[in-house]
Coordinates of C-alpha atoms in Angstrom, one line a residue:
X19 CA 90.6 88.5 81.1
X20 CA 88.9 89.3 84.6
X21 CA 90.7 87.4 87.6
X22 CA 90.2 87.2 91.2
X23 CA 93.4 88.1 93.2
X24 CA 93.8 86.2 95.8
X25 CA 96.2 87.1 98.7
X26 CA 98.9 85.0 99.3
X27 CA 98.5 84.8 103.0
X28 CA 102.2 85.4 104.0
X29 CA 102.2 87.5 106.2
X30 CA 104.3 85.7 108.7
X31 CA 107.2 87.3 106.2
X32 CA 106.6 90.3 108.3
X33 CA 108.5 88.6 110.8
X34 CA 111.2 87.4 109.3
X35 CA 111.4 91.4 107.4
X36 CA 111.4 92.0 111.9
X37 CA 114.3 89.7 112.0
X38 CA 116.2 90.5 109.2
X39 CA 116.4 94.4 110.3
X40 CA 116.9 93.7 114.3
X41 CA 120.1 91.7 113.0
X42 CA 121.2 94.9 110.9
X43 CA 120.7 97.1 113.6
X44 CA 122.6 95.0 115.5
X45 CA 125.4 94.8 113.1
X46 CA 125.1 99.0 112.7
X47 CA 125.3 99.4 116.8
X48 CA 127.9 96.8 117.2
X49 CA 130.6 96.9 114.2
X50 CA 130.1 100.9 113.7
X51 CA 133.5 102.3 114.6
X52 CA 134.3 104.7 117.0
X53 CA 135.4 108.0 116.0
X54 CA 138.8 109.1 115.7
X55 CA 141.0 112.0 114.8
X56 CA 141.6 112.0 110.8
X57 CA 145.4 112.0 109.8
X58 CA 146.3 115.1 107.7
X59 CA 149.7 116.9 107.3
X60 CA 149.7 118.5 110.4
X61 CA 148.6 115.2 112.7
X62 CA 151.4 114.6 114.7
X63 CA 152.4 110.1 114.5
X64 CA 151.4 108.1 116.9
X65 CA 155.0 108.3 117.7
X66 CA 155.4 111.8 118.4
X67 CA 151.8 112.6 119.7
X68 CA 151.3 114.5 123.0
X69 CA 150.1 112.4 125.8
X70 CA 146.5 112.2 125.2
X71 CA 144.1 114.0 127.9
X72 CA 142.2 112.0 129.8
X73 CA 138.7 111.6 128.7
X74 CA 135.8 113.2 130.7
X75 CA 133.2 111.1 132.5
X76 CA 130.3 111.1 130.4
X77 CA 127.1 109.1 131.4
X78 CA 126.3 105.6 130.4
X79 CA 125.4 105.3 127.1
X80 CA 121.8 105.1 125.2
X81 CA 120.7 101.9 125.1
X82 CA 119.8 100.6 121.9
X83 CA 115.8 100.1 120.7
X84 CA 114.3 97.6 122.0
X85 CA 116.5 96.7 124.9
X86 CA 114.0 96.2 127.5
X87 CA 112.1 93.8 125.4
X88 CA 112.4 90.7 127.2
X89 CA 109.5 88.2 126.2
X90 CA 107.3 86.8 126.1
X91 CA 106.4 88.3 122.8
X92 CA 103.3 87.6 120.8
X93 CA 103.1 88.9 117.3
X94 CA 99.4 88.8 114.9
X95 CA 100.9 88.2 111.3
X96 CA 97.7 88.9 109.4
X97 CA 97.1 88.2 105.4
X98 CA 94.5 89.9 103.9
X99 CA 92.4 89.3 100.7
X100 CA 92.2 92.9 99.9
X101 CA 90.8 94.4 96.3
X102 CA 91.5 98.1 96.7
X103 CA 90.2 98.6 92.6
X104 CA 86.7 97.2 94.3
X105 CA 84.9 100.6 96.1
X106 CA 83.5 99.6 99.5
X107 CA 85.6 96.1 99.1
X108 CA 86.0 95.0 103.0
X109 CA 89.3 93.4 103.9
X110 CA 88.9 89.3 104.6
X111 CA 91.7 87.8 106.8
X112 CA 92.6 85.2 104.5
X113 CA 95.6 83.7 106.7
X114 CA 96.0 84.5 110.2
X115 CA 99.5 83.4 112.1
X116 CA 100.7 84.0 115.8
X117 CA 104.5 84.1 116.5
X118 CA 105.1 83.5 120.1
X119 CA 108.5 84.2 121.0
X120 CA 109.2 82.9 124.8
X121 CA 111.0 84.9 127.9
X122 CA 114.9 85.3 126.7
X123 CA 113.8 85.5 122.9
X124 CA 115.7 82.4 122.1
X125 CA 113.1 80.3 120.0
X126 CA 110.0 81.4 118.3
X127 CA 106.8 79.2 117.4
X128 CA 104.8 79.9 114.8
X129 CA 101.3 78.8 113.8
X130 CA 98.1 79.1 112.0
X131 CA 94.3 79.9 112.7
X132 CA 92.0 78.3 109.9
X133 CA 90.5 81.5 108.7
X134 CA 87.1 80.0 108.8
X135 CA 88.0 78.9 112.3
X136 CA 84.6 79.2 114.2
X137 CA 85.0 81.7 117.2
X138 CA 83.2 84.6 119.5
X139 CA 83.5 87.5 117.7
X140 CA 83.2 90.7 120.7
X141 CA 81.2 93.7 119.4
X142 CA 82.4 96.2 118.3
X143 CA 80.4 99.8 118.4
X144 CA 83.2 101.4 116.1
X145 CA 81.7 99.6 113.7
X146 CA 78.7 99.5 114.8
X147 CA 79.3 95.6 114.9
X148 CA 76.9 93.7 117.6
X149 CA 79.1 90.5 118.5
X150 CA 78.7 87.3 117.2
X151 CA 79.7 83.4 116.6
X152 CA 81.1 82.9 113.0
X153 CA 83.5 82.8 111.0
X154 CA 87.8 84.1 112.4
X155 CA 87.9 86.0 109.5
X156 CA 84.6 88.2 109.1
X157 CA 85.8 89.9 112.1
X158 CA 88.7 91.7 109.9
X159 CA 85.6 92.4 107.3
X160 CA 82.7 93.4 110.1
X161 CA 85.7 95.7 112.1
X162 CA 86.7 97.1 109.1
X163 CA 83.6 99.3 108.5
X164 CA 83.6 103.3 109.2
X165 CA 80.1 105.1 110.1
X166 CA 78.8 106.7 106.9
X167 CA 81.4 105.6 104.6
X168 CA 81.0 102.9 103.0
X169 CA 83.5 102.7 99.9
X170 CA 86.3 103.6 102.5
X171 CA 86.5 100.8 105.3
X172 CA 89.5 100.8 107.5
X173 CA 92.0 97.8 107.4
X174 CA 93.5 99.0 110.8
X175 CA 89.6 98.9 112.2
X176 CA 89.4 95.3 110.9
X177 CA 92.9 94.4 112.6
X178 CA 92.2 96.0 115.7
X179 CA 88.7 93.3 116.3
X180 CA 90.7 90.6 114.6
X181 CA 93.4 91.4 117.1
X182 CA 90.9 91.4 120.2
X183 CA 89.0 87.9 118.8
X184 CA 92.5 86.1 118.3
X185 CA 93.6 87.4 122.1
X186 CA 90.4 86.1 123.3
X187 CA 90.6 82.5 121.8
X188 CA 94.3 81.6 122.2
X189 CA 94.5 83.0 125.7
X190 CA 97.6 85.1 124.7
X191 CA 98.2 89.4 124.9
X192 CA 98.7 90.4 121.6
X193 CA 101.9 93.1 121.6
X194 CA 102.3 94.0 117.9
X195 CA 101.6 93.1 114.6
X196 CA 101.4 93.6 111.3
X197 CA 98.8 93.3 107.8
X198 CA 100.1 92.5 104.2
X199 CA 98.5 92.4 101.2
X200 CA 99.0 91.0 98.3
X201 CA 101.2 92.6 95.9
X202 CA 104.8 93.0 96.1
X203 CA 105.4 89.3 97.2
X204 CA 107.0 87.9 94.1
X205 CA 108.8 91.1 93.5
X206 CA 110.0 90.3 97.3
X207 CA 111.4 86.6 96.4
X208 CA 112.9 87.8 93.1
X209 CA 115.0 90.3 94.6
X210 CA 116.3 87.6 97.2
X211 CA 117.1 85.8 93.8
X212 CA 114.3 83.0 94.8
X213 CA 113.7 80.6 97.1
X214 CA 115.1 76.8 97.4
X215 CA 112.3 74.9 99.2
X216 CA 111.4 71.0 99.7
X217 CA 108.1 70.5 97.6
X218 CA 106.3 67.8 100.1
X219 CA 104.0 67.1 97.7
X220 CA 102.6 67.2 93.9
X221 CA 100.5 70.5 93.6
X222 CA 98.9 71.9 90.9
X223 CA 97.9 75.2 90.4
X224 CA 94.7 76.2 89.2
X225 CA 96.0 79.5 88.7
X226 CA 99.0 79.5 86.7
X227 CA 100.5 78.0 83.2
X228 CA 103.3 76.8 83.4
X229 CA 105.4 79.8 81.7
X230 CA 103.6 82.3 84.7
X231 CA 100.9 83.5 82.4
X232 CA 98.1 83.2 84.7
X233 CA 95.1 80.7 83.0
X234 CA 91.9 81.5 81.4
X235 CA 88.7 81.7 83.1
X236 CA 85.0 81.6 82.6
X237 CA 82.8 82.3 85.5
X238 CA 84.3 80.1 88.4
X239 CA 86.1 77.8 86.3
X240 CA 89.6 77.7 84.6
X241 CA 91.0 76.2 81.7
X242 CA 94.0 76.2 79.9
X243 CA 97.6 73.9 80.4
X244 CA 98.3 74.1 84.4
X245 CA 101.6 74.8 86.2
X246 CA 102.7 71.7 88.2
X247 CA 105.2 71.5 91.3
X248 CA 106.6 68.1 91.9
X249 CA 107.7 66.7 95.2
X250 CA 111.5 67.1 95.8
X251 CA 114.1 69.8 96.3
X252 CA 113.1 73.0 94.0
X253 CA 114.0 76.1 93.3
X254 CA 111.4 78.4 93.3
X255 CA 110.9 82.5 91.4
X256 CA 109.0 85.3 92.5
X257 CA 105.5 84.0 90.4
X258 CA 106.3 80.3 91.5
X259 CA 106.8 81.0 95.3
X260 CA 103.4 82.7 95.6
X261 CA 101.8 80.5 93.4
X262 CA 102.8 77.5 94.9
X263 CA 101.7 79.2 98.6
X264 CA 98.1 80.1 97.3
X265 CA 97.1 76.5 96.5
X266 CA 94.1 74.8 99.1
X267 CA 92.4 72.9 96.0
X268 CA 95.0 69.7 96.9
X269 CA 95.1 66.8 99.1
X270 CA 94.9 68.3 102.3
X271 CA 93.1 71.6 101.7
X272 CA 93.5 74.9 103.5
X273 CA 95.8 72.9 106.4
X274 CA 98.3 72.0 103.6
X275 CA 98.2 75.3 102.4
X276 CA 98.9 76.7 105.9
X277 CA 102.0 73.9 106.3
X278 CA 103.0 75.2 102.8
X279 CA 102.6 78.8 103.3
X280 CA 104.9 78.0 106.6
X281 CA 107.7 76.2 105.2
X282 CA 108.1 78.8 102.5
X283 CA 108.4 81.6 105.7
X284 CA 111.1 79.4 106.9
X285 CA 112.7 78.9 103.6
X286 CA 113.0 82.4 103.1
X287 CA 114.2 82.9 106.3
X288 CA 117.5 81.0 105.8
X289 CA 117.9 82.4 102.6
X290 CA 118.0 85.6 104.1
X291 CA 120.5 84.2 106.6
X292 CA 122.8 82.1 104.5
X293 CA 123.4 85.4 101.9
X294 CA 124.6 87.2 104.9
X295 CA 121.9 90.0 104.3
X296 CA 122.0 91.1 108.0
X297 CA 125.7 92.2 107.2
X298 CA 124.6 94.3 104.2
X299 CA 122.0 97.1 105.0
X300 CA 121.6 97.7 101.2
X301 CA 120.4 94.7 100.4
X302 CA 117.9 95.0 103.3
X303 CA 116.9 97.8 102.7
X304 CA 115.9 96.7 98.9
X305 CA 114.3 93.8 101.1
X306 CA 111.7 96.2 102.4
X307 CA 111.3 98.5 100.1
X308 CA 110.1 95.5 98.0
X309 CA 107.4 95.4 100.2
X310 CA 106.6 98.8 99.9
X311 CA 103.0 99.8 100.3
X312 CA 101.8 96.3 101.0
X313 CA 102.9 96.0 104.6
X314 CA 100.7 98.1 107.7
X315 CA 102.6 97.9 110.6
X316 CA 100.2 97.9 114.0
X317 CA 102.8 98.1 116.8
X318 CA 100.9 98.8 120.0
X319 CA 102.7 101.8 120.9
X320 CA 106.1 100.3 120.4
X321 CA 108.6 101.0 117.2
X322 CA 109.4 98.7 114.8
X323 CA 113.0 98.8 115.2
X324 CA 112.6 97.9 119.1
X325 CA 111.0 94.4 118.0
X326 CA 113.0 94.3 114.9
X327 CA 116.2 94.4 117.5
X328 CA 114.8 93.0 120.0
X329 CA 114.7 89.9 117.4
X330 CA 118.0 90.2 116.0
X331 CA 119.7 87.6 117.2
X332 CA 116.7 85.2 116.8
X333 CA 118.5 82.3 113.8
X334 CA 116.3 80.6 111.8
X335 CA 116.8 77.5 113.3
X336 CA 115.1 78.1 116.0
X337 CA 111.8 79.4 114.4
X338 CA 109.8 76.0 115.4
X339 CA 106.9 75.7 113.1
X340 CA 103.8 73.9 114.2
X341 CA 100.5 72.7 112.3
X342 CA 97.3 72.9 114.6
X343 CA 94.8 69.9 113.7
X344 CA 91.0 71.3 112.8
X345 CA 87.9 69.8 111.7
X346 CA 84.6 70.5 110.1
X347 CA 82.3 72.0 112.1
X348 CA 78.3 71.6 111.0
X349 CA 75.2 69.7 111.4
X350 CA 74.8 67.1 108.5
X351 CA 75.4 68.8 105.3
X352 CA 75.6 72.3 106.5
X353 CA 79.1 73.9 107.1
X354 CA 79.7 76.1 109.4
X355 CA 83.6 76.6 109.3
X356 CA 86.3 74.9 111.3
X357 CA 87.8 74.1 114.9
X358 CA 90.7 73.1 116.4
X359 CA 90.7 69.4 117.5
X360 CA 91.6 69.2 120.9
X361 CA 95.4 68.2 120.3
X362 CA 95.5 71.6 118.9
X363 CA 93.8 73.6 121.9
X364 CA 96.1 71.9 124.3
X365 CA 98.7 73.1 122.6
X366 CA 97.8 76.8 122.9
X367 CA 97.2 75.6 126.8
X368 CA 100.8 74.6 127.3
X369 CA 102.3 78.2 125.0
X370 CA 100.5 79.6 127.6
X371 CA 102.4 77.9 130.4
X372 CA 105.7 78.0 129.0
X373 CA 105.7 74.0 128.4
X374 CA 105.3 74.0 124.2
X375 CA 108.6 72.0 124.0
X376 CA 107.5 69.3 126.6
X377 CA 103.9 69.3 124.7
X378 CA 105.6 69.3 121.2
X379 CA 108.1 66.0 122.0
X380 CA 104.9 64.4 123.3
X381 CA 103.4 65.0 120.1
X382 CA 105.4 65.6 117.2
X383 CA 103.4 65.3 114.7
X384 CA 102.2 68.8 115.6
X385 CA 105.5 69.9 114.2
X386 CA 106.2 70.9 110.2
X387 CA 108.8 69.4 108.6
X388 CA 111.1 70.2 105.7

C-alpha cells in the first residue's frame, strides 16, 4: 500500500524537549553534592578530627550555561513535510510556530503561521532564489536548494530563508530554533506512557482505522473503517496523538489543526511536569533520544543547553497559547493562500511592545483553551 507521510507539524515539542532539559540541568547544578572526604578505616570521626585548615580563596565560580540569557527570547519551532526515500524531495514547512518568551523568562506565548500564509519572501542567491510574494512555506522548499545538486537539498538552507521571511513579517529577531520531522513522534508519546488531553471536538481521521492500521487508499482517496476521536477527556497513545494532531479535513480546517496541534504541546508539557521527569535525567534522556535523528537544532551560535537552562524554570502554566485569526486570500474563485485578519497582526504589534497580556484580556478569544 503506497501512502503519503505527512508530518505531524509538532515541532513546538522542541520546546518543551528545551524545557524539560534546562529543568534537569538545573536539578544536576543545584542538588549535585559537594564533595567530601570518603570514610575508611583510617578517617579519623568527626569527633576526633584535626581542626580542619582553612580553605583557600578560590575565584568565583563558573556560571552555569545560559546564565546571561535574559529575554526576550524568540524561538522558530519549524515542522517539516519531509520524504527523505524521495531523491531531490524539497522540505515544505508544513507548521510553522514562534515561542516568544518575554524579558525575565517568566511566561512564554506560543503561536502559529498558517503555512500557506501569504508573505514577501527575500531572495535568496544561495539558492539562487529571486524573491517573491507566495506562499510562508515555499520559502523552506525554494531556500532549500544547493547549486548543482539537485537530489541533495539542504533542510538548514530552507530554515535559514524561512527564518529571515518569518523575522521580516512578525517584526521579531529570531535567536534559535529548531526543525523536526516526522518520525519518532509516537515513539516520543509512548515512551511518556501517552498523553491525557481534552478532545474539543469530534474528529475523524482520514488516515487511520481504528486498531492504528493506517487505511487503504486509491489515488487521492481512502477507504476503509475510520478511527474517530470523541469530544471529552481522553487518553491518547503514541499512533493516536499524532493522528489526532495531523487532521485539517474537520470543521475548522488547518486553524483547528493548529489549536489542536497546540493543546497537545501543552498537554505534553504537563505530563512531562506532573511525572517529575526534570528530577530523573534517565528518563529525559530516553525523552530525547526518542527523538533521535528527527530533530535539527539551528541555534544561532548559542548551545542548546544555554536555552534549555535558560528555560528551566519556565512551568507549564505559564506557556499562554494563542490562535491568530486568518482568512482566504484570492480574487473570486482563485486561492492564493491565507492572512492574518487584523485582530491577529495587532497582536504581533503589541508582542512586540511588551503589551500581549493587556492585548490578550482585551481579546480573549485569541487565547486556546483546554
Amino acid at each position: 500500500m503506497t501512502r503519503r507521510r505527512l508530518l505531524l507539524g509538532l515541532a513546538a515539542l522542541v520546546a518543551v524537549v528545551l524545557v524539560v532539559a534546562g529543568a534537569v540541568v538545573t536539578t544536576r547544578l543545584v542538588s549535585r553534592p559537594s564533595p567530601g572526604p570518603v570514610a575508611g578505616p583510617g578517617t579519623p570521626s568527626p569527633s576526633t578530627a584535626a581542626p580542619a585548615t582553612p580553605a583557600p580563596v578560590t575565584s568565583s565560580p563558573t556560571p552555569p550555561p545560559g546564565a546571561d540569557l535574559k529575554g526576550p527570547l524568540n524561538l522558530l519551532l519549524v515542522g517539516v513535510d519531509t520524504r527523505i526515500s524521495v531523491p531531490g524531495w524539497e522540505p515544505h514547512a508544513d507548521a510553522v510556530l514562534v515561542l516568544h518568551v518575554p524579558a525575565g523568562l517568566g511566561r512564554a506565548y506560543l503561536f502559529s503561521l498558517p503555512r500557506d500564509l501569504v508573505v514577501d519572501i527575500p531572495a535568496y542567491p544561495k539558492a539562487g532564489y529571486p524573491g517573491g510574494r507566495t506562499k510562508l512555506t515555499h520559502a523552506m522548499s525554494y531556500g532549500s536548494r544547493v547549486a548543482g545538486d539537485k537530489l541533495h537539498p539542504s533542510t538548514a538552507q530552507g530554515y535559514e530563508l524561512l527564518r529571515t521571511t518569518v523575522s521580516r513579517y512578525t517584526g521579531l529577531r529570531i535567536d534559535a530554533g529548531a526543525v523536526i520531522t516526522f518520525g519518532g513522534f509516537d515513539k516520543l508519546v509512548d515512551t511518556l506512557g501517552g498523553v491525557d488531553l481534552y478532545v474539543d471536538q469530534r474528529v475523524a481521521s482520514i488516515h487511520r482505522r481504528p486498531d492504528g492500521r493506517y487505511r487503504d487508499r486509491a489515488g487521492s482517496t481512502y477507504t476503509g473503517p475510520q478511527m474517530v476521536y470523541q469530544p471529552g477527556n481522553r487518553h491518547l497513545t503514541g499512533w493516536q496523538a499524532l493522528d489526532y494532531a495531523r487532521q485539517r479535513y474537520t470543521a475548522g480546517g488547518d486553524y483547528t489543526r493548529q489549536r489542536h496541534q497546540q493543546q497537545l504541546i501543552r498537554a505534553l508539557a504537563r505530563k512531562i511536569l506532573d511525572q517529575g521527569l526534570a528530577r530523573d535525567p534517565d528518563r529525559v534522556e530516553q525523552v530525547v533520544a526518542a527523538l533521535g535523528k528527527t530533530l535539527v537544532y539551528v541555534g544561532g551560535g548559542r548551545r542548546l543547553v544555554d536555552f534549555a537552562y535558560a528555560l528551566g524554570g519556565l512551568p507549564a502554566e505559564k506557556f499562554v497559547l494563542v490562535g491568530l485569526p486568518g482568512e482566504g486570500v484570492g480574487s473570486g474563485a482563485s486561492y492564493r493562500g491565507e492572512q492574518l485578519r487584523p485582530v491577529g497582526r495587532q497582536f504581533l504589534t503589541a508582542l512586540r511592545g511588551g503589551s500581549a497580556d493587556a492585548y490578550l484580556a482585551a481579546h480573549p478569544s485569541l487565547r486556546v483553551k483546554n
